[in-house]
Coordinates of C-alpha atoms and ligand atoms in Angstrom, one line a residue:
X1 CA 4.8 -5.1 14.1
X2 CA 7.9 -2.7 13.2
X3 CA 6.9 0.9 13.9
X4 CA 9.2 3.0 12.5
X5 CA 8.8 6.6 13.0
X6 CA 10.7 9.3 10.6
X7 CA 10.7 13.3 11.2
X8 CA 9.4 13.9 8.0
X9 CA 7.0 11.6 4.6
X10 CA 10.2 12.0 2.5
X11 CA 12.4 10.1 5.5
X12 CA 10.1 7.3 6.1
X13 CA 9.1 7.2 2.1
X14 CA 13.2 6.4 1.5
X15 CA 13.5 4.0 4.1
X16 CA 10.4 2.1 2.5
X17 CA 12.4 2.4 -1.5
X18 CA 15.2 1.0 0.2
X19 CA 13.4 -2.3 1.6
X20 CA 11.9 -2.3 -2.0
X21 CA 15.2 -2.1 -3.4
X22 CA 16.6 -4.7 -1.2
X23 CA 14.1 -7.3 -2.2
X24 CA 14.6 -6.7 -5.9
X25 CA 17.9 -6.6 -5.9
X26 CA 18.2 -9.9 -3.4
X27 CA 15.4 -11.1 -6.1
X28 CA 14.8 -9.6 -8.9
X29 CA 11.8 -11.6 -10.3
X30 CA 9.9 -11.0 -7.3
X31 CA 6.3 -10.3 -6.6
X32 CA 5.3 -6.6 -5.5
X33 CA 1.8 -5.5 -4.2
X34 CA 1.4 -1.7 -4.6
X35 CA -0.9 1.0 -3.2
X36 CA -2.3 4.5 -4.8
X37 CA -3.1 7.5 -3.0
X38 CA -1.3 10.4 -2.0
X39 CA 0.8 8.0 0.7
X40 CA 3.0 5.8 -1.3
X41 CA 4.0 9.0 -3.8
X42 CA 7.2 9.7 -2.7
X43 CA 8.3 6.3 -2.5
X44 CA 7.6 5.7 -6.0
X45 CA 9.5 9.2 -6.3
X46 CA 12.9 7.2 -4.7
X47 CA 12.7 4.2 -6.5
X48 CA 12.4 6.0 -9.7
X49 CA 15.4 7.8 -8.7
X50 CA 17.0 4.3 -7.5
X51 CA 16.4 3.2 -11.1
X52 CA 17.5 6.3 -13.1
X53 CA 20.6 6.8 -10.7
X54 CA 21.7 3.4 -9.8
X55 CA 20.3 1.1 -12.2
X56 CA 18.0 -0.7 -10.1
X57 CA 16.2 -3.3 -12.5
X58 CA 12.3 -3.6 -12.4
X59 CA 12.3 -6.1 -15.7
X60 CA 11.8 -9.3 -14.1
X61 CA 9.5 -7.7 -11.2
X62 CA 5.8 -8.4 -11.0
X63 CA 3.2 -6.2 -9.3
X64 CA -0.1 -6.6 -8.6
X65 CA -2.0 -3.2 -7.4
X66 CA -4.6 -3.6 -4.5
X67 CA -7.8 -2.1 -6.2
X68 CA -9.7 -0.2 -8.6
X69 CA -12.2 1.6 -8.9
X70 CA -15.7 -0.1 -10.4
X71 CA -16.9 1.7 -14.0
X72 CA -13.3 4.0 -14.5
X73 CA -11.9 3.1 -18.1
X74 CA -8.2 2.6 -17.6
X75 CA -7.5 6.2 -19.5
X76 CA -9.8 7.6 -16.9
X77 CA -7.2 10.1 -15.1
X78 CA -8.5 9.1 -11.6
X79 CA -8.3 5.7 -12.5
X80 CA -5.7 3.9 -10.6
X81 CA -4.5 1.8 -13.8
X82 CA -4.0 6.1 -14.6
X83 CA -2.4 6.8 -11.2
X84 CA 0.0 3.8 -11.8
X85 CA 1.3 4.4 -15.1
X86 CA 1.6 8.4 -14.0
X87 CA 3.6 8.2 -10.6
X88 CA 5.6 4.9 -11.4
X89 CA 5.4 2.5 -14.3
X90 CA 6.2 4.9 -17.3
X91 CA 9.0 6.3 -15.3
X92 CA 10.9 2.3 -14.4
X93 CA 11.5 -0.6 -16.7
X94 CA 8.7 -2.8 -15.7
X95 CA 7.5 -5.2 -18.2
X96 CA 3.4 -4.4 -18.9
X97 CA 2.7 -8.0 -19.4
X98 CA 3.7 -7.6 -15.7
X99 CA 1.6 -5.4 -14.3
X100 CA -1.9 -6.7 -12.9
X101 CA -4.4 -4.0 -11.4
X102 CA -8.1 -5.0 -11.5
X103 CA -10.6 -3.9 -14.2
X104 CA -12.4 -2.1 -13.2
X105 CA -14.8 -2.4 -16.1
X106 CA -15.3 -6.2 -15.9
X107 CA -18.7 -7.3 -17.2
X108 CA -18.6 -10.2 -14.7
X109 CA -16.7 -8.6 -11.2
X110 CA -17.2 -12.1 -9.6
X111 CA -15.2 -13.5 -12.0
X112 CA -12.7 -11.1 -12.2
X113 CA -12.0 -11.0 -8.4
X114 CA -11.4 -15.0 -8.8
X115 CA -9.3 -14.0 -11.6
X116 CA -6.9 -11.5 -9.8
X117 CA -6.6 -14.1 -6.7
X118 CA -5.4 -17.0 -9.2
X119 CA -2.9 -14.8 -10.9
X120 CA -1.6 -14.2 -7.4
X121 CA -1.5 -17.2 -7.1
X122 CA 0.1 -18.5 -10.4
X123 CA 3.2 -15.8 -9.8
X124 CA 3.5 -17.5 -6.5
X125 CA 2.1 -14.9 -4.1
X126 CA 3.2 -11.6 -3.0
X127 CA 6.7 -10.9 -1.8
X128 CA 6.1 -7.5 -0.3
X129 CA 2.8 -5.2 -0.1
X130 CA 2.6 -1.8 0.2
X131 CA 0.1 -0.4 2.3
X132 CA -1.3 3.3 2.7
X133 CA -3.9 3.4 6.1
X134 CA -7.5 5.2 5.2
X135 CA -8.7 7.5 8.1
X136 CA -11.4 4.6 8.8
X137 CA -8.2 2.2 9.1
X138 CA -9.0 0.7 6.3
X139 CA -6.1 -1.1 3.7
X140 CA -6.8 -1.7 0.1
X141 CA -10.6 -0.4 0.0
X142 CA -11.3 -3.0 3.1
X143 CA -13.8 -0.8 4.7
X144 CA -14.7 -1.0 8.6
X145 CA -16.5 -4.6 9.1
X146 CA -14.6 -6.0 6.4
X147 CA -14.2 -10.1 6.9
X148 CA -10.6 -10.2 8.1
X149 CA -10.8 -13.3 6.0
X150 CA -12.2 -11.8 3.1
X151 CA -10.6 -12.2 -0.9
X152 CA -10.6 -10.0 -4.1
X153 CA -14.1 -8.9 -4.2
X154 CA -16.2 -5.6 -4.9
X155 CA -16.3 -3.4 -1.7
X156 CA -19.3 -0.5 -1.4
X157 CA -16.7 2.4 -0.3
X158 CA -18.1 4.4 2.6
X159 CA -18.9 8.2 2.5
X160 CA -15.8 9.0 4.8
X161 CA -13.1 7.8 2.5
X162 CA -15.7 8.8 -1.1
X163 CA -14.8 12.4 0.8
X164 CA -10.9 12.0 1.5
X165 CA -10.8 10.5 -2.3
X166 CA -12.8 13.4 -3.8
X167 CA -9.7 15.8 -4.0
X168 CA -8.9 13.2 -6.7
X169 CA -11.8 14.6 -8.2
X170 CA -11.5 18.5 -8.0
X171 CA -13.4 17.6 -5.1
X172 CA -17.0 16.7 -7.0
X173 CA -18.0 14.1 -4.2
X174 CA -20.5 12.7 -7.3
X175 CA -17.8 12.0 -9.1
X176 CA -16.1 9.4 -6.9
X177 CA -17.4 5.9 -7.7
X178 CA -19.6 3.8 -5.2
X179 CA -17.8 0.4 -5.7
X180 CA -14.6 -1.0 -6.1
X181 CA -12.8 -4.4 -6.6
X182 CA -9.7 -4.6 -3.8
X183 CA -8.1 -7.4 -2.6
X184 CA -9.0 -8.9 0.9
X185 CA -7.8 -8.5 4.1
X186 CA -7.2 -12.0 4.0
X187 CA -5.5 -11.6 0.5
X188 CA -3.4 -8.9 1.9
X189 CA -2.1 -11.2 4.8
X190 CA -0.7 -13.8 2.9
X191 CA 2.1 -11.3 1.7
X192 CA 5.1 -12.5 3.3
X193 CA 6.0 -8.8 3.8
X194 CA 3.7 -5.6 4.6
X195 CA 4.7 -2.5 4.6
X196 CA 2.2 0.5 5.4
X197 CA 3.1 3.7 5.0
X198 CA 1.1 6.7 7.4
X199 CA 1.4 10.3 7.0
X200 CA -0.1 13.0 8.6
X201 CA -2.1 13.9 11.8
X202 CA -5.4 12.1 9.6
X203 CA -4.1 9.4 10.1
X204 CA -2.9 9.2 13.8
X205 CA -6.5 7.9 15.3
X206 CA -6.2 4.8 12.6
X207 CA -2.5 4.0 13.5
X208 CA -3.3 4.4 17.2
X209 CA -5.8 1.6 17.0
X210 CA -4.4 -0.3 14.1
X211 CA -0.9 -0.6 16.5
X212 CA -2.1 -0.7 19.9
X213 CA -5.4 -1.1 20.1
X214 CA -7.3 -4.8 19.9
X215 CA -7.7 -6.9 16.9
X216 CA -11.3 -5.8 15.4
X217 CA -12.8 -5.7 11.6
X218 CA -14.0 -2.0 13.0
X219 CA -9.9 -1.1 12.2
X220 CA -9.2 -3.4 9.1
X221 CA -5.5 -2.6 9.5
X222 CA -5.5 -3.8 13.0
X223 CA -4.9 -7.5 11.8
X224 CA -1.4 -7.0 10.5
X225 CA -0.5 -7.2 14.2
X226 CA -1.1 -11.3 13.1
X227 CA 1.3 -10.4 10.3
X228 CA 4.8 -11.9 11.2
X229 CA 6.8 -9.2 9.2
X230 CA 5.2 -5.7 9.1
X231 CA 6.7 -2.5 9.8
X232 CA 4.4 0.3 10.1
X233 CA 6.5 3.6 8.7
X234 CA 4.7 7.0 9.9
X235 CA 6.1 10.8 10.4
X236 CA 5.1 12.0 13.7
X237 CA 2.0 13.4 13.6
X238 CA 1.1 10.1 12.3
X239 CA 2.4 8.7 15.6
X240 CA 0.8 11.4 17.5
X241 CA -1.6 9.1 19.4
X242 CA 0.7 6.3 19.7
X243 CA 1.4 5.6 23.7
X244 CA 4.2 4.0 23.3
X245 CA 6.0 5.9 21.1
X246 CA 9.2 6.9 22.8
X247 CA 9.0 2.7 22.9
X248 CA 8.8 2.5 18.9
X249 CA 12.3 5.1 18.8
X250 CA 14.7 3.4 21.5
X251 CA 14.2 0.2 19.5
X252 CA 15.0 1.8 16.0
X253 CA 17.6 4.0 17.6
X254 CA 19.3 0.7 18.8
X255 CA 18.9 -1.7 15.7
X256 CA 21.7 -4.4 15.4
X257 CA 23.5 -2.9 12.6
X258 CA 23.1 -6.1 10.5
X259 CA 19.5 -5.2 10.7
X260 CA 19.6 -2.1 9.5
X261 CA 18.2 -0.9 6.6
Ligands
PGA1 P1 -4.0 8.3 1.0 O1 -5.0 7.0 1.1 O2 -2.7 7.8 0.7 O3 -4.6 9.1 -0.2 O4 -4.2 9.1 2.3 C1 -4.5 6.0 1.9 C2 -5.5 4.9 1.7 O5 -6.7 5.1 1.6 O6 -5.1 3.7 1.9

């Protein structure tokens, strides 16, 4: 794993547009996983700017989101087919026929989890996924004791992250759905690139373990230390509980230029 650690969200959130950039610039019909939630925000915020500034071309791009929420219409506002079009898709020239987020409404969730893993699939897997880290350490909605193997397939979300997700919801805890549909944690890590993205003192316990500690479906994130290219961008209280984090600077501070980003 990469750890990159940034003073500030809005540091760390440009640094992860860039790599975005790179790839579709480098290829522009390439394959994007993307995350919801507060985290990935201000990335969205750059490459919109990156679009509307410098051009950068998101009409040959396909994404696939990670989740949804089970029994949210798409014109739900908390929905993340909602959250999607609000924070990024309206705003870039990506083509709708595109765009692939679960339905959440799907008579027949079985089938549409076999669905969403073919049409990965079909567009010839993910180039790069974006992550954001729940407090439980999960990614996508894989909750603790996920199969680290597991595909697309409905998750029963825990009352920890129904709480951090109820600010979605003015805060109405019986408004946040029981299920979802999210892609595996074995989905997730045959990306050829992850990036997760950790803001936040919240968040420092998950990225502790998820970095350094062992390998363990109790810290769904933890597996991405099998990944062979993730980089793990954080502000500092994220990395607040990291032991070797004056490690994780000396090797950014002294990146081969070439590798720079
Ligand atoms: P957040 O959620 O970005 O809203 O903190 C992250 C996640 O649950 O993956």
């Amino acid at each position: 794993m990469e750890i990159i650690i940034q003073p500030t969200p809005d540091a760390a959130s440009i640094i992860a547009a860039r790599i975005i950039a790179q790839l579709v610039r480098s290829k522009p019909d390439c394959v994007i996983g993307l995350a919801t939630g507060s985290t990935p925000i201000a990335t969205y915020n750059e490459l919109i700017r990156l679009h509307r500034e410098e051009g950068l071309d998101f009409s040959n791009v396909t994404t696939f989101n990670l989740d949804e929420y089970v029994g949210l219409p798409p014109e739900h506002p908390q929905s993340y087919h909602a959250f999607m079009q609000e924070h990024l898709f309206r705003h870039i020239n990506v083509s709708s026929k595109r765009i692939h987020i679960p339905n959440g409404m799907a008579k027949d969730v079985a089938g549409e989890c076999a669905r969403y893993e073919y049409a990965i699939r079909a567009a010839g897997g993910i180039d790069l996924q974006l992550l954001g880290i729940g407090s439980d350490g999960h990614i996508g909605f894989n909750e603790p004791t996920s199969s680290l193997a597991s595909r697309t397939r409905i998750k029963t979300l825990t009352e920890r992250t129904r709480e951090d997700n109820a600010r979605f919801f003015n805060g109405d805890l019986g408004q946040v759905p029981m299920h979802c549909i999210t892609m595996g944690v074995g989905t997730i890590m045959e990306c050829h690139q992850v990036l997760i993205l950790a803001f936040g003192a919240k968040k420092a316990q998950a990225i502790a373990e998820a970095v350094e500690g062992p390998i363990t479906a109790m810290n769904p994130a933890s597996i991405l230390q099998m990944h062979a290219v993730a980089k793990v961008l954080m502000d500092e209280p994220a990395a607040g509980s990291l032991r070797k984090r004056d490690y994780y600077r000396y090797v950014w501070e002294n990146k081969p230029t070439w590798q720079r980003v």
